[in-house]
Short mmCIF file of C-alpha atoms and ligand atoms in Angstrom, two decimals:
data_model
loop_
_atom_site.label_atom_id
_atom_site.label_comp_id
_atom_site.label_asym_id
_atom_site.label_seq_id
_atom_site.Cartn_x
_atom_site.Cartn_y
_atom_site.Cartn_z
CA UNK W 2 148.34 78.71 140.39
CA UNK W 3 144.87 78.78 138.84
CA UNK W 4 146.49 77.05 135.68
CA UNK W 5 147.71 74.38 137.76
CA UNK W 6 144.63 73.57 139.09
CA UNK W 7 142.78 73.77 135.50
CA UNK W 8 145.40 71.68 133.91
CA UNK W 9 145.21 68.89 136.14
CA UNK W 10 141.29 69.35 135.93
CA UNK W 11 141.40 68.79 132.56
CA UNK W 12 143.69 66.26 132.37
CA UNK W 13 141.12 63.78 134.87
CA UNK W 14 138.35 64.70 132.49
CA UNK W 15 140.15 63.54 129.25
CA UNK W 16 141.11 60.30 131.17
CA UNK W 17 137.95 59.65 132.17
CA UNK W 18 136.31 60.25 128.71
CA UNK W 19 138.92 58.03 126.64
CA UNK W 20 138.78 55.42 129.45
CA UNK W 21 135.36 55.77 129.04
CA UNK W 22 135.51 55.37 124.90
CA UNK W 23 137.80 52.18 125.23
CA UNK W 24 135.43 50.86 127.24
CA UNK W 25 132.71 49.97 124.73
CA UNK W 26 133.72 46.63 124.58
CA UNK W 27 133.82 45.76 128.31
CA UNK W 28 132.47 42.73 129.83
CA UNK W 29 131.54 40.74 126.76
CA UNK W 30 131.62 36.82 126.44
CA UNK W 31 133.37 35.41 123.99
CA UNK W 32 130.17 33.95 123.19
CA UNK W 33 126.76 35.19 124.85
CA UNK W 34 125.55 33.11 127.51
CA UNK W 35 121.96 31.40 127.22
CA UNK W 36 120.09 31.20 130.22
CA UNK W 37 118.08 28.94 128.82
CA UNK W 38 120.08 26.17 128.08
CA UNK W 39 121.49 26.94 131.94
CA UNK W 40 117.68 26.44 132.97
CA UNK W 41 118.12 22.60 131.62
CA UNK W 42 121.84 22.47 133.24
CA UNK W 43 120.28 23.60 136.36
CA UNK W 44 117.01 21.49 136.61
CA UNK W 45 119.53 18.45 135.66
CA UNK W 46 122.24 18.88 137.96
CA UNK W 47 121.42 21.77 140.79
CA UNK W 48 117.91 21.53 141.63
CA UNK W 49 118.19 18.35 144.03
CA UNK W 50 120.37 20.54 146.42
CA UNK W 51 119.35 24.46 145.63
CA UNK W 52 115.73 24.16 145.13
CA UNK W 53 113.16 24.36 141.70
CA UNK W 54 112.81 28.48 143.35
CA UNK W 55 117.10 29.25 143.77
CA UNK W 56 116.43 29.58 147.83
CA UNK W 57 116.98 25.64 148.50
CA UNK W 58 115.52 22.36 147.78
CA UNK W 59 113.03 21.34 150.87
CA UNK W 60 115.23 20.58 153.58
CA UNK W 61 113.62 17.17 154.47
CA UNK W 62 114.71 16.18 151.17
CA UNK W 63 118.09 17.15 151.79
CA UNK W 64 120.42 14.99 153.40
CA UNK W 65 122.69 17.58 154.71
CA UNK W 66 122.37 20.27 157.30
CA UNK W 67 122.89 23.95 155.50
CA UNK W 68 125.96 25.63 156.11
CA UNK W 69 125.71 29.71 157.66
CA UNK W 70 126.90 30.77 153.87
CA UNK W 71 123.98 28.78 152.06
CA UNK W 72 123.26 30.77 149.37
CA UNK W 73 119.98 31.81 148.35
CA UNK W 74 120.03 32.89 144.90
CA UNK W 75 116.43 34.84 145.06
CA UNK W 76 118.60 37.64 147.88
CA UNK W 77 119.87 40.53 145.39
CA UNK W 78 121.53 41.88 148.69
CA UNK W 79 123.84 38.29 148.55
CA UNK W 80 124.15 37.72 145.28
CA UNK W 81 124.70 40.36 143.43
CA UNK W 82 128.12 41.54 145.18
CA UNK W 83 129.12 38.24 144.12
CA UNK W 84 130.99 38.28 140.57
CA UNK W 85 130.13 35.82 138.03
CA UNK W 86 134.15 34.48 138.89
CA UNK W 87 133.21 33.65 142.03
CA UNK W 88 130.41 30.97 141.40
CA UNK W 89 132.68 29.87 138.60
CA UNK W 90 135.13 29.46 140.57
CA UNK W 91 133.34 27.34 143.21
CA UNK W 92 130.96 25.50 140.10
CA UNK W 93 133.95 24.36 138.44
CA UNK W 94 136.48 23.52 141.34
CA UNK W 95 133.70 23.14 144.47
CA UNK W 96 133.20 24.36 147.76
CA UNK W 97 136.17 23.89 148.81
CA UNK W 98 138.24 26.17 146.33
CA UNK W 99 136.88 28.64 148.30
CA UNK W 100 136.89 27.78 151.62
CA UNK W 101 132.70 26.39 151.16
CA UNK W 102 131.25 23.35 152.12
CA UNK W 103 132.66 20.05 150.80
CA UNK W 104 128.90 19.14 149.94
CA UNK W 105 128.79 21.69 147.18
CA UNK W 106 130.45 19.15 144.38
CA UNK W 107 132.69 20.22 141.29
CA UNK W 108 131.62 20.29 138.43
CA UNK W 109 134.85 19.99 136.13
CA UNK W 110 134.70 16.86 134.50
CA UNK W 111 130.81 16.98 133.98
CA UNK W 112 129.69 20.40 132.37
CA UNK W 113 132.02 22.31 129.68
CA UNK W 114 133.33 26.24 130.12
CA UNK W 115 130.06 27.28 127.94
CA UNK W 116 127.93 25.14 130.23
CA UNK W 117 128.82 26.84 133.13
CA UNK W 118 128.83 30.12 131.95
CA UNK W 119 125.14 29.16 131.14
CA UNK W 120 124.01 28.26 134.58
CA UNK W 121 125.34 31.16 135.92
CA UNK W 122 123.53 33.08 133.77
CA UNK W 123 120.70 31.40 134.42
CA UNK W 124 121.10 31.76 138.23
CA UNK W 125 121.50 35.65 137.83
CA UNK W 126 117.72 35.56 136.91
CA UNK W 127 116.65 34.64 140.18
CA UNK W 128 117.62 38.40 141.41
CA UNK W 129 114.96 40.54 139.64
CA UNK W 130 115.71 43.92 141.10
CA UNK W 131 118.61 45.13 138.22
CA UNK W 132 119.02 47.98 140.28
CA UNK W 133 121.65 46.83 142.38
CA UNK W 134 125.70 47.36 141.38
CA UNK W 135 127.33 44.17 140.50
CA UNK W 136 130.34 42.45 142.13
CA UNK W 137 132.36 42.64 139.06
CA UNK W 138 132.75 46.48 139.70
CA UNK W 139 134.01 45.82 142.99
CA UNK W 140 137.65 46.98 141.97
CA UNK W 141 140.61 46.06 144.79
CA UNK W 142 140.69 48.96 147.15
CA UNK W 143 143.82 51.06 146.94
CA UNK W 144 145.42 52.44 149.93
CA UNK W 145 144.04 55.82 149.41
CA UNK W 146 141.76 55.94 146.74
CA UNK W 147 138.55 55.71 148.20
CA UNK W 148 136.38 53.77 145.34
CA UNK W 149 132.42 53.94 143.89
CA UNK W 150 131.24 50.71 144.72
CA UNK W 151 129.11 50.38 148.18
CA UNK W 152 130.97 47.18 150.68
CA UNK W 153 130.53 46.03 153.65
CA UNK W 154 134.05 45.26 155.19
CA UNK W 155 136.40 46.50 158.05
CA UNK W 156 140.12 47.58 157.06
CA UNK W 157 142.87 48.30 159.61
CA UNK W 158 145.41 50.64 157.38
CA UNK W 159 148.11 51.85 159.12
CA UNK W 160 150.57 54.32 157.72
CA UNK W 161 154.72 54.23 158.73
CA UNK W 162 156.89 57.16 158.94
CA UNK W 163 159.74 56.14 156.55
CA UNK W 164 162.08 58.92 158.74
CA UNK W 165 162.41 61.55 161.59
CA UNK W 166 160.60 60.41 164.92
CA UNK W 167 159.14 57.50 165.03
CA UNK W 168 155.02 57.07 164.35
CA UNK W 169 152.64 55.50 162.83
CA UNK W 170 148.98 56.16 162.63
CA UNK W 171 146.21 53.36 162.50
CA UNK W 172 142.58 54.14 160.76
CA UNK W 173 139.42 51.68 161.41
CA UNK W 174 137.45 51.94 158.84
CA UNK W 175 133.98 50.10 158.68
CA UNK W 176 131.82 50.28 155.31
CA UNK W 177 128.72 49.30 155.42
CA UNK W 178 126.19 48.80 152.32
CA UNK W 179 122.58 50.12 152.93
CA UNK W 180 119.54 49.63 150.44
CA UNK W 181 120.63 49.02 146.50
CA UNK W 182 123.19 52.06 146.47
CA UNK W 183 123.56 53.16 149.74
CA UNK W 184 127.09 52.96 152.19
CA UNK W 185 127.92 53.69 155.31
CA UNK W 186 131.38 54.38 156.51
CA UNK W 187 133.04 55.53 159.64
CA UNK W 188 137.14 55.86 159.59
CA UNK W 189 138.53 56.17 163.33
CA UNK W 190 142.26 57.25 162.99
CA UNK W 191 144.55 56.24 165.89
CA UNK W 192 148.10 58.30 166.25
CA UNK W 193 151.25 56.38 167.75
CA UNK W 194 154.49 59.11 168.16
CA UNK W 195 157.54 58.19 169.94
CA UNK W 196 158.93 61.21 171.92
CA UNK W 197 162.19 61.06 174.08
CA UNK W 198 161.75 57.19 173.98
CA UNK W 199 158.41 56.90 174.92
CA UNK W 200 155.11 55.96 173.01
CA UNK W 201 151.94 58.51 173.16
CA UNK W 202 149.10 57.81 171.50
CA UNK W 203 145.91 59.85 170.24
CA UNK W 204 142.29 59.41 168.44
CA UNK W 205 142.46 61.78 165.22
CA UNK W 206 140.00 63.34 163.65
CA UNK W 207 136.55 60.57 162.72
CA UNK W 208 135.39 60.53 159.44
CA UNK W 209 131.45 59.47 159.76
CA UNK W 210 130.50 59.18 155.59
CA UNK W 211 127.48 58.25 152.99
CA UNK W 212 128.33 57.14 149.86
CA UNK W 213 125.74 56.82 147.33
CA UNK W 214 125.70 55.05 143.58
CA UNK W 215 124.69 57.79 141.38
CA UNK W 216 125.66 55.22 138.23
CA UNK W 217 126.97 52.16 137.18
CA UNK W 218 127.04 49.84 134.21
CA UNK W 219 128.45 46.24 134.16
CA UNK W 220 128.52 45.99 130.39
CA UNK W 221 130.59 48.84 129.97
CA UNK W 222 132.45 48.38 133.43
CA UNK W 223 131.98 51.65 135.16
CA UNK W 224 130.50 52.92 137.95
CA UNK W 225 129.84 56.52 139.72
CA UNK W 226 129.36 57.57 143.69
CA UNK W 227 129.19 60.61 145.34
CA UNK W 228 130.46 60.59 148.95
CA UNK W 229 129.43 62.81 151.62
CA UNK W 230 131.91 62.88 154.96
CA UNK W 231 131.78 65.00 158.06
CA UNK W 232 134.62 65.06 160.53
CA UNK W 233 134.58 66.66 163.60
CA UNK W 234 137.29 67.95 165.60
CA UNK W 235 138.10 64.79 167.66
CA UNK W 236 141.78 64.94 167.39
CA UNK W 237 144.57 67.00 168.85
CA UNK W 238 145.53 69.72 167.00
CA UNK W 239 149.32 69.10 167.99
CA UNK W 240 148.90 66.14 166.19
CA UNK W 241 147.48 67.20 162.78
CA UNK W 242 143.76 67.78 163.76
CA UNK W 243 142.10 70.45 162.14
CA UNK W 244 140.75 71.61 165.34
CA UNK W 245 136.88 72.66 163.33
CA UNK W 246 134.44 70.31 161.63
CA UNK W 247 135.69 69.53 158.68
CA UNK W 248 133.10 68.55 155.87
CA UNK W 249 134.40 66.64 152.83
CA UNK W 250 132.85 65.88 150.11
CA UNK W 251 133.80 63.57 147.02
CA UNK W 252 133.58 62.07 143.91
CA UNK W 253 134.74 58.85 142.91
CA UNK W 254 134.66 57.00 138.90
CA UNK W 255 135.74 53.59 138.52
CA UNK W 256 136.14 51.58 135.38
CA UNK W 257 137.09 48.09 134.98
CA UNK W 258 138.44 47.06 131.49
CA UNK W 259 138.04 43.66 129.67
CA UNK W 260 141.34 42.80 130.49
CA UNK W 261 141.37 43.21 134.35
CA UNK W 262 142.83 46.51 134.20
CA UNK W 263 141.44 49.32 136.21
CA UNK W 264 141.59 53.14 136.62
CA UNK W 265 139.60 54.54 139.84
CA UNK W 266 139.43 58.31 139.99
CA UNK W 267 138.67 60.17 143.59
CA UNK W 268 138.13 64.05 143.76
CA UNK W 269 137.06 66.34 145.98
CA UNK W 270 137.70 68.76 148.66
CA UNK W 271 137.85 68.88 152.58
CA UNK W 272 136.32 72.00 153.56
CA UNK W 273 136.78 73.06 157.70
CA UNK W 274 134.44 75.64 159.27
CA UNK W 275 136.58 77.67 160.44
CA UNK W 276 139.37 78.34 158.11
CA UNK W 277 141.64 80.08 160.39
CA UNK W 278 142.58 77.01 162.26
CA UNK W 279 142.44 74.72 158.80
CA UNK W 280 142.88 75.88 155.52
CA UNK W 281 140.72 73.99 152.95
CA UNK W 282 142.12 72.11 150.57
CA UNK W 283 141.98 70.09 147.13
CA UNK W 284 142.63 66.53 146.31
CA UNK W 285 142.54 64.28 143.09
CA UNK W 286 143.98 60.46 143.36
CA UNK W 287 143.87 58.24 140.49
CA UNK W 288 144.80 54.31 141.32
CA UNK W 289 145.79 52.15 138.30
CA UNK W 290 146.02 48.50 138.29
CA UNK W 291 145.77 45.26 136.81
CA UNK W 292 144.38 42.01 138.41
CA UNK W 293 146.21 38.77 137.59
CA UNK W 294 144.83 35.52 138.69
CA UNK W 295 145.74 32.23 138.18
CA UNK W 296 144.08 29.53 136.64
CA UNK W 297 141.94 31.10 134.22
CA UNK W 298 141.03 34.01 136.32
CA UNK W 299 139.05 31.59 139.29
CA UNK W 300 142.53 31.45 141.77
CA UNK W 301 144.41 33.69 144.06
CA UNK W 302 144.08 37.69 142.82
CA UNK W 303 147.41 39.75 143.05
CA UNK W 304 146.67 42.97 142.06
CA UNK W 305 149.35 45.46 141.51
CA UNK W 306 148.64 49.09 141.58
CA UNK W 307 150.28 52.71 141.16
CA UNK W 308 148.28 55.74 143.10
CA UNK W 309 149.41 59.55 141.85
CA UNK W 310 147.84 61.69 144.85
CA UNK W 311 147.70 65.41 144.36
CA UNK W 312 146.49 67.47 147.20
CA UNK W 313 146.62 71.40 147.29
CA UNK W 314 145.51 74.34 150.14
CA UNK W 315 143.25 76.55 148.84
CA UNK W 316 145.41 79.90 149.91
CA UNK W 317 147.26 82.26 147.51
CA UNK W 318 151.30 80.99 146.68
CA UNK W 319 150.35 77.35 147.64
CA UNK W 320 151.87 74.66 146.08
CA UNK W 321 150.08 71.57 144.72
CA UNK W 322 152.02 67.81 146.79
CA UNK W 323 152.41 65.41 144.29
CA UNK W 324 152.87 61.89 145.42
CA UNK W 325 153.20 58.58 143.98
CA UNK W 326 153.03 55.17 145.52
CA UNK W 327 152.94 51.64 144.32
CA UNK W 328 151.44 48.95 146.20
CA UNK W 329 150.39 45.37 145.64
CA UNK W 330 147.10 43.74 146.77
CA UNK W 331 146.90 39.96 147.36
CA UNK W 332 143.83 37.84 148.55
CA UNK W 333 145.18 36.31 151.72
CA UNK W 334 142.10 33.72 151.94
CA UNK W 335 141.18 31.15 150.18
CA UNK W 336 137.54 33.01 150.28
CA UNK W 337 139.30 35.95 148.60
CA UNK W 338 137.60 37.66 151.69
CA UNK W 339 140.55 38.89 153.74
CA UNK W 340 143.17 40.74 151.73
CA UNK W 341 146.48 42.28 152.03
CA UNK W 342 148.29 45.36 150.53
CA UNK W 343 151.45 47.05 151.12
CA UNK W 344 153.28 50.29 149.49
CA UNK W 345 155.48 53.20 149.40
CA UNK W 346 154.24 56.64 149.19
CA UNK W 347 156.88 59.20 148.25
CA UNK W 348 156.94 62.75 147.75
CA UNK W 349 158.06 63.95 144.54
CA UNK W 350 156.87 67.32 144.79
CA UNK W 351 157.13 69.81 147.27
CA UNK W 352 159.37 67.47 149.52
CA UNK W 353 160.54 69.45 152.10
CA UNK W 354 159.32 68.47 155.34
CA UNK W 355 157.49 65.33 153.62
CA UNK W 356 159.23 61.92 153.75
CA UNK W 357 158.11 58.61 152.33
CA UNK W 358 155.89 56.36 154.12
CA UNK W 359 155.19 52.72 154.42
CA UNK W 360 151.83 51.28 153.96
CA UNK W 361 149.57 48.56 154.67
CA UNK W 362 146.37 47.15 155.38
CA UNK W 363 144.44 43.99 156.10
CA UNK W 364 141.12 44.44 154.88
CA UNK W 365 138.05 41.86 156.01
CA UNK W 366 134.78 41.59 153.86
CA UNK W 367 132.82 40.33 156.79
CA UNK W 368 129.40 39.63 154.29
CA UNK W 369 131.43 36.47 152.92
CA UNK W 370 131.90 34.98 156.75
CA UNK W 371 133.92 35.21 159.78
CA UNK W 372 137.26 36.50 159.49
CA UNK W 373 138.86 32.68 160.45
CA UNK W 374 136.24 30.89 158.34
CA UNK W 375 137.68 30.13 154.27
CA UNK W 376 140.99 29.85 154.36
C1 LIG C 23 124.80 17.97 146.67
C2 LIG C 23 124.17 19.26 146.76
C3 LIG C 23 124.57 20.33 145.74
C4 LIG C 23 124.49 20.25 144.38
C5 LIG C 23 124.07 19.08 143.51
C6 LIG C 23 124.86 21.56 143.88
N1 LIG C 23 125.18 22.37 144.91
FE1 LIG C 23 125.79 24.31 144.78
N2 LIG C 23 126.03 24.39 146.78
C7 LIG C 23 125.73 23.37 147.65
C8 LIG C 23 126.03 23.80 149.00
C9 LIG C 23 125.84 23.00 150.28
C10 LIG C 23 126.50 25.12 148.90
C11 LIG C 23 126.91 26.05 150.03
C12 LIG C 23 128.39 25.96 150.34
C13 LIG C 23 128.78 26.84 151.49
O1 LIG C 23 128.22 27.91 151.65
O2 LIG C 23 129.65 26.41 152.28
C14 LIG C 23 126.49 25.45 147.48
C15 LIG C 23 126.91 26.68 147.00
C16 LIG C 23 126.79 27.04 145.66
C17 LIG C 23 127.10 28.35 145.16
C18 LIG C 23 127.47 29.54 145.98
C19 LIG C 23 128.86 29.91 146.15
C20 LIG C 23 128.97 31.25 146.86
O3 LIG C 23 129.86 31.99 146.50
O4 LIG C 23 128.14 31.56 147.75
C21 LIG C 23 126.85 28.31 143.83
C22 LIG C 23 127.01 29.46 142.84
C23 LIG C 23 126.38 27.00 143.50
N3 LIG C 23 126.37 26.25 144.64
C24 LIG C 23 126.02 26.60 142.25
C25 LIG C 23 125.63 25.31 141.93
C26 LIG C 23 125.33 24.87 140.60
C27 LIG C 23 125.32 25.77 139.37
C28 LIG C 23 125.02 23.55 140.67
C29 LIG C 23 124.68 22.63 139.53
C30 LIG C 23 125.53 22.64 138.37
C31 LIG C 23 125.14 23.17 142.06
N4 LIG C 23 125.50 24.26 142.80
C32 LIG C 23 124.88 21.90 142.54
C33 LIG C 23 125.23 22.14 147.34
C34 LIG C 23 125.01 21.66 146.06
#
């Protein structure tokens, strides 16, 4: 039993360290950008509209009234979760690609690749706090895998009993990104069971949670959080509440490779007060994907993804569940801001009494507009 639990211990730790190895190489331009000559792109072609200072050219200059999403590029807090893909995307194709203003122009047939890849660079300089994670290590969530990097979104995920009685069970779950490193999230479960033909539904148990940043790295693609989660007992017991406070703490590793593939890593342990009514328990997920866009990288994302969940009790003789569930992600919006995902999850250990489930969830980042706006 011990041995089972060491084994798969070690076996996180070696992936972590050899993803950690092949990741040297992460991130880097064919060719360095040079901020510099994206200072001269800029002051030729982008001043008139965002300003000599990267908040805006003087508005009675202007001839058009700002839209809600103007960017200014001085804001770390906006700019930063934005990934150097993103302005591409909207530089080289304009506003519009992305579901932004049709004054924003494209600039395709006037600046080359390198060109563009300058001014960005040179636009990252108007953010001088370097403290603050960077979009690019915002990896698509998985369904269960909870990730490192802070958001600020809303996901309804919602979970289908593949057999035996009918159910399903809803979660809420708003994130919300405080200060450089900081999140915020609270995940309301809501419980739907058919019995003799007629629907009953329950709150489960709220998660209230602080992530923080401990570490992260855009060069070498990785980042590191540490969640802390408290639950207390809001749920029935009948219906899988732990009937105590249940504290849960975590630990989640991401790392993004240079060719869009990911591994995220989530471990840690819920712990209830009283263990009579709850035993406490283990559980390691590991999510690994790829991201494959279109048109050099700036179109729609479809991410597919394979989670291997392991969760164990901690009491004497208990067995460690083993599940495995693929899933794909697609960005719904043209924004990328509203995504979809849907998978299996099946048992393939321990299986009695555990039957597959069907996944999903619609997930909103509401810091890149109104769910309705962008698409
Ligand atoms: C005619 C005015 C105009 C010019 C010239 C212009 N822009 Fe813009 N740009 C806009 C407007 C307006 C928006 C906001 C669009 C929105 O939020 O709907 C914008 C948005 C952007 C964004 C933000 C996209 C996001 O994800 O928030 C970037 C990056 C950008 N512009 C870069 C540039 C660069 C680089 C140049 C020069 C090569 C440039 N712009 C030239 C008007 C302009």
């Amino acid at each position: 039993m011990r041995r089972g639990l060491f084994l798969a211990l070690s076996a996180v730790m070696l992936l972590a360290t050899t993803s950690l190895a092949l990741s040297a190489q992460t991130l880097v331009y064919t060719r360095k950008p040079d901020a510099k000559n994206g200072k001269t792109i800029y002051e030729g072609g982008c001043i008139a509209c965002h300003g000599a200072d990267g908040k805006g050219a003087d508005e009675k200059l202007t001839e058009f009234k700002r839209p809600d999403t103007w960017p200014d590029f001085t804001r770390c807090d906006q700019t930063t979760p934005e990934p150097n893909s993103a302005w591409k995307a909207v530089i080289v194709n304009g506003g519009p690609y992305l579901g932004f203003s049709t004054i924003m122009p494209r600039f395709r047939d006037l600046l080359s690749n390198d060109q563009i890849d300058d001014v960005v660079a040179y636009i990252r300089t108007f953010c001088t706090n370097q403290h603050w994670p960077r979009g690019e290590l915002n990896l698509p969530r998985a369904i269960v895998t909870e990730k490192a990097f802070p958001e600020d979104e809303v996901v309804w995920s919602t979970g289908v009993n593949g057999s035996g009685a009918p159910g399903f069970e809803t979660h809420v779950i708003h994130e919300q990104a405080f200060g450089t490193k900081g999140q915020l999230e609270v995940d309301v479960p809501w419980q739907f069971q058919n019995s003799n033909h007629a629907w009953d539904n329950h709150i489960g148990d709220i998660t209230l949670g602080w992530k923080q940043v401990m570490y992260s790295n855009l060069h070498s693609g990785s980042i590191f959080a540490l969640q802390g989660g408290i639950l207390p007992p809001t749920g029935s017991t009948r219906l899988g509440g732990a009937g105590t406070t249940t504290f849960e703490p975590f630990a989640s590793v991401d790392q993004l490779f240079k060719t869009n593939t990911w591994i995220q890593f989530q471990m840690g342990a819920d712990l209830p007060v009283d263990t009579k009514k709850s035993p406490q328990s283990l559980f390691w997920y590991t999510a690994l994907g790829q991201t494959l866009s279109p048109d050099n990288r700036l179109g729609r994302q479809w991410s597919p993804m394979v989670e291997f969940l392991a969760t164990r009790d901690l009491v004497d003789g208990a067995k460690t569940d083993w599940d495995i569930m693929p899933e794909m992600q697609v960005t719904a919006s043209k924004r990328q801001h509203v995504r979809v995902n849907v998978g299996v999850r099946t048992p393939v250990t321990d299986t009695a009494g555990r039957s597959p489930q069907v996944y999903f969830y619609v997930l909103w980042d509401w810091a890149e507009g109104h769910f309705w706006n962008g698409w």
